[in-house]
Amino acid sequence: MDINFNKNEDHNKLLASELRQRLAKVALGGGQKRIEKHHSKGKMTARERIDFLLDDKKPAIEIGAFVGEGMYEEHGGCPSGGVVVKIGYIKGKQCIVVANDATVKAGAWFPITAKKNLRAQEISIENRLPIIYLVDSAGVYLPMQDEIFPDKEHFGRIFRNNAVMSSMGITQIAAVMGSCVAGGAYLPIMSDEALIVDKTGSIFLAGSYLVKAAIGESIDNETLGGATTHCEISGVTDYKSKDDKDALTTIQNIVSKIGDYTPTGFNRVEAAKPKENPEEIFGILPKARHEQYDMKEIIKRLVDNSEFDEYKEGYGQSIITAYARIDGWAVGIVANQRKLVKNKKGEMQFGGVIYSDSADKATRFIANCNQKKIPLVFLQDVTGFMVGSKSEHGGIIKDGAKMVNAVSNSVVPKFTIVIGNSYGAGNYAMCGKAYDPRLIAAWPSAELAVMSGNSAAKVLLQIETASLKKQGEKITKEKEEELFNKIKSRYDRQISPYYAAARLWTDAIINPLETRTWISMGIEAANQAPIEKPFNLGVIQV
């Protein structure tokens, strides 16, 4: 191994270590004191509930752990968006679990909380996954009600989805393990089956104080909407549980009896580990995002037996298209090649840039995978499409549009891993969030933006200095450097994978060694949902 490998390895392992530390902090939710207060009421935390519910010898992946990070600081913050979402197994059956974290503002819903809940429901709908709601929430966070209440993708969409999912035959089970108030009270009742924990769970449209103020009736919350009331008088809930563990065990028993699904039929054989050591990814991936490397070496450490069959290997080499297997599942890989390559005319092409020939190749490959019913895996490290007169005259816009069209209309499940750069239209063509990947995860080395921090700072600096000069200000070299550093610092913060994850532009930031698990579990989930329409590119310019 050379000195660069060792430097890269040190850098990337530090990024992985930072990820572990940040995840550990996020796992504390509202903090240790609030966790202890929660325990004093005889209640488990959201994460403890999920851990108890899921099979402990099976893998699980978390969606949106960093959601809300750095947001709402003026309101005290909102770790993980105040809700924990995991995909795992209950009695061997793959499910998605959504649990309100009552240690964060009593589980109140911020705008990002609604977005995260809707993402969980979207995953359930796309994959026909049973969904379990562990409810413990004070409802909408009133100081921000205008950003969560009335719009299409706001709070009310949750209940609309409940109804749609029920009509689709997707199992929904809700356990009321704490507060469940106002509009939020509809969620468990719109689920197939609802449980409530005695003494700690409650459901009502208005609590005792509001009832007193509205109609003058004096009543305590337990009599108004506790477990006994709803299991024995109103009939709103179906099961009365003595404590959290009893409720979770009941859910396990219900899930264990759900019938089998009809597989979509994605091809799978016995899984094999990569022959090349996956740990070497840390040394192969460069420390700096502009440095070159061979993406094929990354692929060898992700796929079974480190084997893949390249499609059009000698053509359009700035994108790698290949058939492979990941944990036994057949996949079609579309990956940005990050080293200098030669085109068909013998001209050098920059790594990470999409050229006309590579866009054309990717379009054909995506069509082939759709015809063969093979899930697609996109490995992003892309700076964008090639610019300049030569590319424009060669029809780069047309060829890029064909690729975007193919990605948009693909009917097989798509999975995206952002390894490095994810800039501009390259993000779109390589199946960014707007193109409906079933799951999209980023490595700690990822950067997502319109362009790199350095390039963006130069462009913004030109605009800023021109504006200041118009105002009569003299721009010295020192002033220009100060402005550049200020602009770049702000932009660099926005291209961080944590900034993207906080806003749910990606589902998670993951250790590169977790990539195979994410893709395998994602395909297993997708295998439960039928492909409901044929692949059709529509009208495109050939």
XYZ file of C-alpha atoms in Angstrom:
542
model
C 0.000 0.000 0.000
C 1.324 3.476 -0.823
C 1.447 6.582 1.346
C -1.705 8.021 -0.305
C -3.643 4.886 0.590
C -2.637 5.305 4.236
C -3.554 9.005 4.249
C -6.913 8.264 2.661
C -7.549 5.448 5.122
C -6.809 7.655 8.128
C -9.059 10.409 6.799
C -12.013 8.187 5.917
C -11.832 6.200 9.143
C -11.918 9.483 11.057
C -15.080 10.380 9.122
C -16.567 6.993 10.069
C -15.601 7.566 13.701
C -17.252 10.992 13.650
C -20.379 9.361 12.230
C -20.489 6.859 15.123
C -20.081 9.654 17.679
C -22.803 11.774 16.118
C -25.164 8.803 15.957
C -24.518 8.093 19.640
C -25.420 11.692 20.482
C -28.579 11.568 18.369
C -29.620 8.346 20.125
C -30.005 10.312 23.377
C -32.954 12.173 21.898
C -33.932 14.965 24.278
C -31.070 14.125 26.638
C -30.307 11.860 29.587
C -32.428 13.808 32.098
C -35.532 13.523 29.936
C -34.848 9.835 29.363
C -34.710 9.302 33.126
C -37.950 11.253 33.578
C -39.531 9.093 30.870
C -38.368 5.907 32.656
C -39.759 7.183 35.970
C -43.233 6.999 34.436
C -42.711 3.316 33.691
C -42.248 3.996 29.987
C -39.584 2.840 27.535
C -37.968 5.317 25.163
C -38.746 5.252 21.447
C -35.482 3.470 20.646
C -35.939 0.965 23.490
C -39.413 0.175 22.203
C -38.144 -0.433 18.671
C -35.219 -2.549 19.889
C -37.592 -4.718 21.938
C -39.990 -5.075 19.027
C -37.466 -6.037 16.327
C -35.778 -9.431 16.037
C -32.398 -8.955 17.701
C -30.443 -11.369 15.479
C -31.598 -9.729 12.265
C -30.211 -6.568 10.630
C -32.044 -3.253 10.878
C -31.494 0.105 9.201
C -32.524 3.534 10.472
C -34.147 6.146 8.270
C -33.444 9.803 9.014
C -31.342 9.595 12.177
C -29.934 13.082 11.512
C -33.222 14.665 10.506
C -33.619 18.095 12.124
C -29.943 18.443 13.081
C -28.991 22.121 13.217
C -32.596 23.146 12.601
C -35.034 24.790 15.036
C -32.241 25.812 17.411
C -34.325 28.797 18.535
C -36.934 26.264 19.673
C -34.468 24.054 21.514
C -33.698 21.702 18.624
C -35.414 18.579 17.335
C -33.078 15.520 17.390
C -34.053 12.931 14.739
C -37.096 15.077 14.015
C -38.657 13.849 17.252
C -39.446 10.471 15.705
C -37.419 7.280 15.197
C -37.923 5.210 12.032
C -36.354 1.802 11.397
C -36.741 -0.982 8.866
C -36.214 -4.386 10.478
C -37.812 -7.746 11.127
C -40.611 -8.724 13.499
C -40.939 -12.500 13.865
C -38.984 -12.820 10.634
C -41.253 -10.480 8.649
C -39.767 -7.263 7.299
C -41.579 -4.181 8.631
C -41.078 -0.461 9.067
C -41.543 0.991 12.562
C -42.310 4.636 13.389
C -41.961 5.686 17.043
C -42.547 9.164 18.476
C -39.724 10.261 20.776
C -41.482 11.814 23.776
C -38.117 12.984 25.208
C -38.089 15.607 22.418
C -40.709 18.275 23.153
C -43.109 15.567 24.405
C -43.052 14.037 20.900
C -44.495 17.198 19.345
C -44.558 17.438 15.551
C -42.234 19.966 13.912
C -42.406 20.529 10.116
C -39.518 18.094 9.578
C -41.329 15.515 11.759
C -44.189 15.453 9.286
C -41.769 15.109 6.373
C -40.061 12.158 8.065
C -43.357 10.424 8.875
C -44.487 10.866 5.293
C -41.186 9.381 4.090
C -41.795 6.330 6.290
C -45.270 5.927 4.810
C -43.850 6.381 1.293
C -41.398 3.529 1.896
C -44.261 1.388 3.215
C -46.460 2.181 0.196
C -43.737 1.627 -2.418
C -42.726 -1.719 -0.943
C -46.034 -2.893 0.581
C -44.237 -3.133 3.932
C -46.315 -3.574 7.099
C -45.978 -0.413 9.177
C -46.081 -0.154 12.964
C -46.798 3.176 14.693
C -45.695 3.565 18.320
C -47.596 6.686 19.318
C -46.459 9.003 22.110
C -46.953 12.586 21.007
C -48.346 15.872 22.249
C -49.418 16.712 18.683
C -48.464 19.656 16.484
C -45.772 21.994 17.825
C -48.020 25.056 18.088
C -45.365 27.799 17.658
C -44.801 26.436 14.126
C -48.348 25.327 13.313
C -48.444 27.413 10.134
C -45.604 25.308 8.685
C -47.117 21.917 9.478
C -50.918 22.158 9.401
C -52.655 23.032 6.118
C -50.518 22.163 3.079
C -50.518 19.026 0.930
C -47.355 17.528 2.408
C -48.193 18.557 6.003
C -49.687 16.795 9.024
C -53.044 15.909 7.447
C -51.386 13.932 4.660
C -50.507 11.276 7.258
C -54.174 10.366 7.759
C -54.904 10.516 4.033
C -52.092 7.998 3.602
C -53.564 5.824 6.370
C -56.744 5.530 4.331
C -54.960 4.895 1.023
C -52.653 2.290 2.567
C -55.616 0.494 4.084
C -57.286 0.296 0.658
C -54.039 -1.157 -0.738
C -54.058 -3.929 1.863
C -50.920 -2.698 3.650
C -50.979 -3.799 7.290
C -50.959 -0.877 9.764
C -50.786 -1.449 13.514
C -50.732 1.359 16.079
C -49.899 1.234 19.761
C -50.821 4.252 21.861
C -48.077 4.324 24.483
C -48.461 7.902 25.684
C -50.315 10.999 24.554
C -52.357 10.887 21.362
C -54.273 14.123 21.032
C -56.292 16.302 18.655
C -55.820 15.438 14.953
C -53.170 12.894 15.894
C -55.881 10.778 17.473
C -57.009 9.717 14.011
C -53.779 7.866 13.184
C -54.259 4.827 15.453
C -57.929 4.597 14.675
C -57.289 4.677 10.934
C -54.871 1.784 11.358
C -56.053 -1.817 11.036
C -55.631 -2.574 14.716
C -54.954 -0.321 17.704
C -53.521 -1.046 21.131
C -53.389 1.217 24.173
C -51.242 0.960 27.306
C -53.157 1.205 30.579
C -52.540 4.345 32.686
C -49.907 5.839 30.335
C -51.767 5.815 26.986
C -54.579 8.247 26.217
C -56.561 9.283 23.145
C -58.823 12.293 22.835
C -59.577 15.133 20.464
C -59.267 17.598 23.351
C -57.737 17.133 26.794
C -59.443 17.823 30.105
C -58.342 21.486 30.292
C -59.660 22.271 26.825
C -62.890 20.368 27.508
C -63.389 22.482 30.636
C -62.724 25.675 28.706
C -64.877 24.701 25.714
C -67.971 23.148 27.286
C -67.503 23.559 31.035
C -67.244 19.822 31.740
C -64.864 18.753 34.526
C -63.229 15.398 33.837
C -59.794 13.834 34.241
C -57.768 12.645 31.253
C -57.876 8.961 32.203
C -61.683 8.903 32.372
C -61.874 11.065 29.248
C -59.687 8.914 27.022
C -57.669 6.269 28.870
C -57.296 2.566 28.134
C -60.362 1.430 30.068
C -62.550 4.042 28.392
C -61.483 3.142 24.855
C -61.310 -0.637 25.286
C -64.512 -1.082 27.311
C -66.776 1.913 26.586
C -66.020 3.627 23.268
C -64.551 0.598 21.472
C -61.989 2.883 19.847
C -59.061 0.566 20.622
C -58.771 -3.201 20.211
C -56.237 -4.300 22.854
C -55.557 -3.108 26.387
C -51.928 -3.625 27.462
C -50.621 -3.499 31.014
C -47.315 -1.872 30.050
C -45.042 -1.094 27.078
C -43.559 -4.601 26.842
C -46.989 -6.177 26.909
C -48.108 -3.943 24.019
C -44.990 -4.695 21.993
C -45.344 -8.446 22.572
C -48.938 -8.252 21.347
C -47.737 -6.526 18.178
C -45.178 -9.296 17.640
C -47.928 -11.891 17.954
C -50.163 -10.051 15.469
C -47.351 -9.654 12.914
C -46.367 -13.317 13.236
C -49.741 -14.287 11.750
C -49.663 -12.018 8.676
C -49.837 -14.079 5.482
C -46.950 -14.341 3.032
C -46.683 -11.969 0.092
C -46.326 -12.996 -3.538
C -42.726 -12.188 -4.527
C -42.138 -9.866 -7.455
C -39.433 -12.271 -8.522
C -36.143 -10.397 -8.449
C -33.374 -12.923 -9.002
C -31.422 -14.128 -5.968
C -28.896 -16.905 -5.402
C -26.844 -17.859 -2.366
C -24.983 -14.787 -1.114
C -21.202 -14.527 -1.190
C -18.919 -11.981 0.431
C -16.592 -9.855 -1.708
C -13.213 -11.504 -2.307
C -11.523 -8.114 -2.070
C -11.447 -6.699 1.457
C -14.262 -4.108 1.913
C -12.152 -2.348 4.577
C -9.856 -1.232 1.753
C -12.564 1.172 0.598
C -11.259 3.591 3.246
C -7.843 3.686 1.551
C -9.067 3.729 -2.053
C -11.470 6.662 -1.619
C -9.402 9.897 -1.827
C -9.264 12.397 0.984
C -9.982 15.282 -1.408
C -13.121 15.237 -3.531
C -11.322 16.434 -6.690
C -8.742 13.608 -6.704
C -8.986 10.717 -9.159
C -9.534 7.036 -8.310
C -10.816 3.893 -9.990
C -14.494 3.309 -9.138
C -14.137 -0.310 -10.257
C -12.000 -0.940 -7.181
C -14.872 0.301 -4.994
C -17.363 -1.908 -6.835
C -15.148 -4.975 -6.313
C -15.450 -4.423 -2.555
C -19.250 -4.120 -2.638
C -20.347 -7.020 -4.862
C -20.458 -10.767 -4.298
C -17.156 -12.521 -5.076
C -15.866 -9.108 -6.259
C -17.222 -10.082 -9.682
C -19.169 -8.006 -12.186
C -19.904 -8.154 -15.920
C -19.392 -4.817 -17.595
C -21.815 -3.642 -20.256
C -20.185 -1.669 -23.121
C -16.876 -1.642 -21.250
C -14.952 0.223 -23.943
C -17.619 2.820 -24.716
C -18.669 5.866 -22.696
C -16.140 5.034 -20.017
C -16.904 7.959 -17.682
C -19.876 5.871 -16.505
C -19.504 2.211 -15.521
C -22.509 -0.009 -16.252
C -22.329 -3.572 -14.987
C -24.341 -6.587 -13.874
C -23.396 -8.011 -10.472
C -24.830 -9.492 -7.296
C -25.118 -7.945 -3.857
C -25.917 -10.371 -1.038
C -27.144 -12.791 -3.692
C -29.496 -10.302 -5.397
C -28.937 -9.583 -9.087
C -28.338 -5.845 -9.617
C -27.501 -3.469 -12.434
C -24.862 -0.959 -11.327
C -24.575 2.547 -12.786
C -21.474 4.240 -11.355
C -19.421 7.316 -12.130
C -15.844 6.451 -13.096
C -13.546 8.836 -11.242
C -10.311 8.379 -13.147
C -9.244 9.870 -16.494
C -10.464 7.681 -19.364
C -10.284 7.745 -23.165
C -13.309 8.097 -25.414
C -13.827 6.307 -28.731
C -11.713 8.944 -30.500
C -8.815 8.469 -28.109
C -9.492 11.776 -26.329
C -9.087 12.006 -22.562
C -12.225 12.482 -20.468
C -12.340 13.827 -16.927
C -13.361 11.429 -14.185
C -16.749 12.066 -12.568
C -18.089 13.993 -15.582
C -20.955 12.652 -17.705
C -20.261 12.864 -21.450
C -22.662 12.219 -24.346
C -21.426 8.689 -24.980
C -21.620 7.693 -21.304
C -25.156 9.152 -20.987
C -26.174 7.166 -24.072
C -24.682 3.978 -22.635
C -26.385 4.456 -19.265
C -29.760 5.022 -20.964
C -29.452 1.746 -22.871
C -28.332 -0.138 -19.772
C -31.209 1.173 -17.652
C -33.626 0.041 -20.377
C -32.023 -3.411 -20.400
C -32.339 -3.760 -16.612
C -36.005 -2.827 -16.816
C -36.577 -5.427 -19.514
C -34.822 -8.108 -17.437
C -36.471 -7.059 -14.136
C -33.131 -6.283 -12.461
C -33.001 -3.645 -9.654
C -30.689 -0.684 -10.278
C -27.950 0.581 -7.963
C -26.518 4.050 -8.603
C -23.094 4.857 -7.135
C -22.772 8.631 -7.281
C -19.520 10.561 -7.498
C -20.449 13.035 -10.185
C -19.515 16.645 -10.868
C -22.125 17.057 -13.626
C -22.411 16.924 -17.394
C -19.572 18.063 -19.648
C -19.815 21.717 -20.723
C -18.261 23.747 -23.540
C -18.887 24.256 -27.251
C -17.713 20.784 -28.257
C -20.180 19.095 -25.889
C -23.010 21.453 -26.757
C -22.516 20.942 -30.483
C -22.387 17.189 -29.867
C -25.832 17.254 -28.250
C -24.950 16.793 -24.578
C -28.312 18.246 -23.538
C -30.177 15.739 -25.710
C -28.131 12.763 -24.485
C -28.399 13.930 -20.882
C -32.155 14.290 -21.274
C -32.379 10.698 -22.545
C -30.594 9.460 -19.440
C -32.799 11.521 -17.120
C -35.827 10.188 -19.005
C -34.711 6.583 -18.495
C -34.078 7.124 -14.775
C -37.439 8.870 -14.368
C -39.450 6.156 -16.127
C -37.621 3.149 -14.687
C -40.096 0.744 -13.095
C -37.620 -1.563 -11.359
C -36.577 -0.444 -7.857
C -33.681 2.002 -7.719
C -31.179 2.470 -4.907
C -28.730 5.344 -4.678
C -25.487 5.574 -2.715
C -23.801 8.984 -2.701
C -20.125 8.125 -2.364
C -18.530 11.486 -3.143
C -19.647 14.421 -5.281
C -23.298 14.845 -6.173
C -23.399 18.086 -8.097
C -25.936 19.773 -10.318
C -27.739 17.823 -13.023
C -25.407 14.909 -12.300
C -27.397 14.360 -9.108
C -30.554 14.089 -11.187
C -29.191 11.786 -13.893
C -27.684 9.486 -11.256
C -31.039 9.093 -9.462
C -31.001 11.761 -6.773
C -33.851 12.095 -4.271
C -36.175 13.729 -6.823
C -36.100 10.545 -8.938
C -37.695 8.225 -6.391
C -34.942 5.852 -5.296
C -36.459 3.308 -2.908
C -33.591 4.178 -0.545
C -30.879 6.823 -0.845
C -27.907 6.853 1.518
C -24.703 8.881 1.652
C -21.231 7.971 2.842
C -19.552 10.463 5.217
C -17.412 11.544 2.243
C -20.441 12.780 0.259
C -21.097 16.331 -0.896
C -24.469 17.402 -2.337
C -24.894 20.772 -4.065
C -25.359 22.587 -7.362
C -21.559 22.728 -7.644
C -18.454 22.324 -5.462
C -17.794 24.814 -2.682
C -14.732 26.152 -4.467
C -16.519 26.680 -7.787
C -19.618 28.164 -6.188
C -17.545 30.547 -4.054
C -15.753 31.834 -7.178
C -19.044 32.466 -8.973
C -20.652 34.112 -5.954
C -17.519 36.175 -5.345
C -17.741 37.635 -8.861
C -21.363 38.633 -8.230
C -20.570 40.076 -4.796
C -17.539 42.101 -5.915
C -19.394 43.467 -8.959
C -22.204 44.630 -6.676
C -19.798 46.300 -4.243
C -17.914 48.032 -7.063
C -21.199 49.439 -8.358
C -21.698 50.926 -4.912
C -18.326 52.645 -5.226
C -16.404 50.344 -2.882
C -12.791 49.566 -3.740
C -12.037 45.845 -3.624
C -8.501 45.085 -2.512
C -6.867 41.682 -2.831
C -7.221 41.220 0.937
C -10.921 42.176 0.831
C -11.495 39.777 -2.067
C -9.820 36.940 -0.172
C -11.887 37.703 2.932
C -15.112 37.637 0.904
C -14.108 34.394 -0.813
C -13.384 32.593 2.476
C -16.638 33.835 4.013
C -18.691 32.670 1.024
C -16.886 29.317 0.775
C -17.302 28.637 4.500
C -21.056 29.164 4.261
C -21.343 27.051 1.121
C -19.157 24.240 2.486
C -21.531 23.912 5.444
C -24.439 23.469 3.036
C -22.756 20.758 0.946
C -22.038 18.591 4.008
C -23.802 15.207 4.016
C -25.138 16.102 7.477
C -26.830 19.219 6.100
C -28.510 17.037 3.456
C -29.469 14.327 5.959
C -30.975 16.908 8.334
C -33.398 17.892 5.581
C -34.080 14.305 4.461
C -32.460 14.822 1.042
C -30.921 11.449 1.856
C -32.368 8.712 4.057
C -29.172 8.257 6.058
C -25.443 8.716 6.335
C -23.912 5.264 6.544
C -20.553 3.653 7.072
C -19.396 2.350 3.638
C -19.274 -1.143 5.177
C -23.067 -1.001 5.695
C -23.782 -0.463 1.984
C -24.422 -4.120 1.151
C -26.937 -4.424 4.021
C -28.851 -1.331 2.876
C -29.105 -2.505 -0.717
C -29.966 -6.092 0.214
C -32.711 -5.100 2.675
C -34.000 -2.562 0.162
C -34.350 -5.151 -2.595
C -35.945 -7.620 -0.166
C -38.534 -4.962 0.686
C -39.091 -4.106 -2.992
C -39.627 -7.790 -3.759
C -42.926 -7.563 -1.852
C -44.414 -4.975 -4.227
C -45.624 -5.800 -7.743
C -44.336 -3.813 -10.720
C -47.588 -2.215 -11.808
C -46.723 -0.678 -15.173
C -44.485 -1.472 -18.149
C -41.261 0.399 -18.809
C -41.919 3.149 -21.365
C -39.531 5.974 -22.237
C -42.284 8.048 -23.788
C -41.240 10.564 -26.432
C -37.499 11.208 -26.543
C -35.140 12.513 -29.188
C -33.042 9.642 -30.461
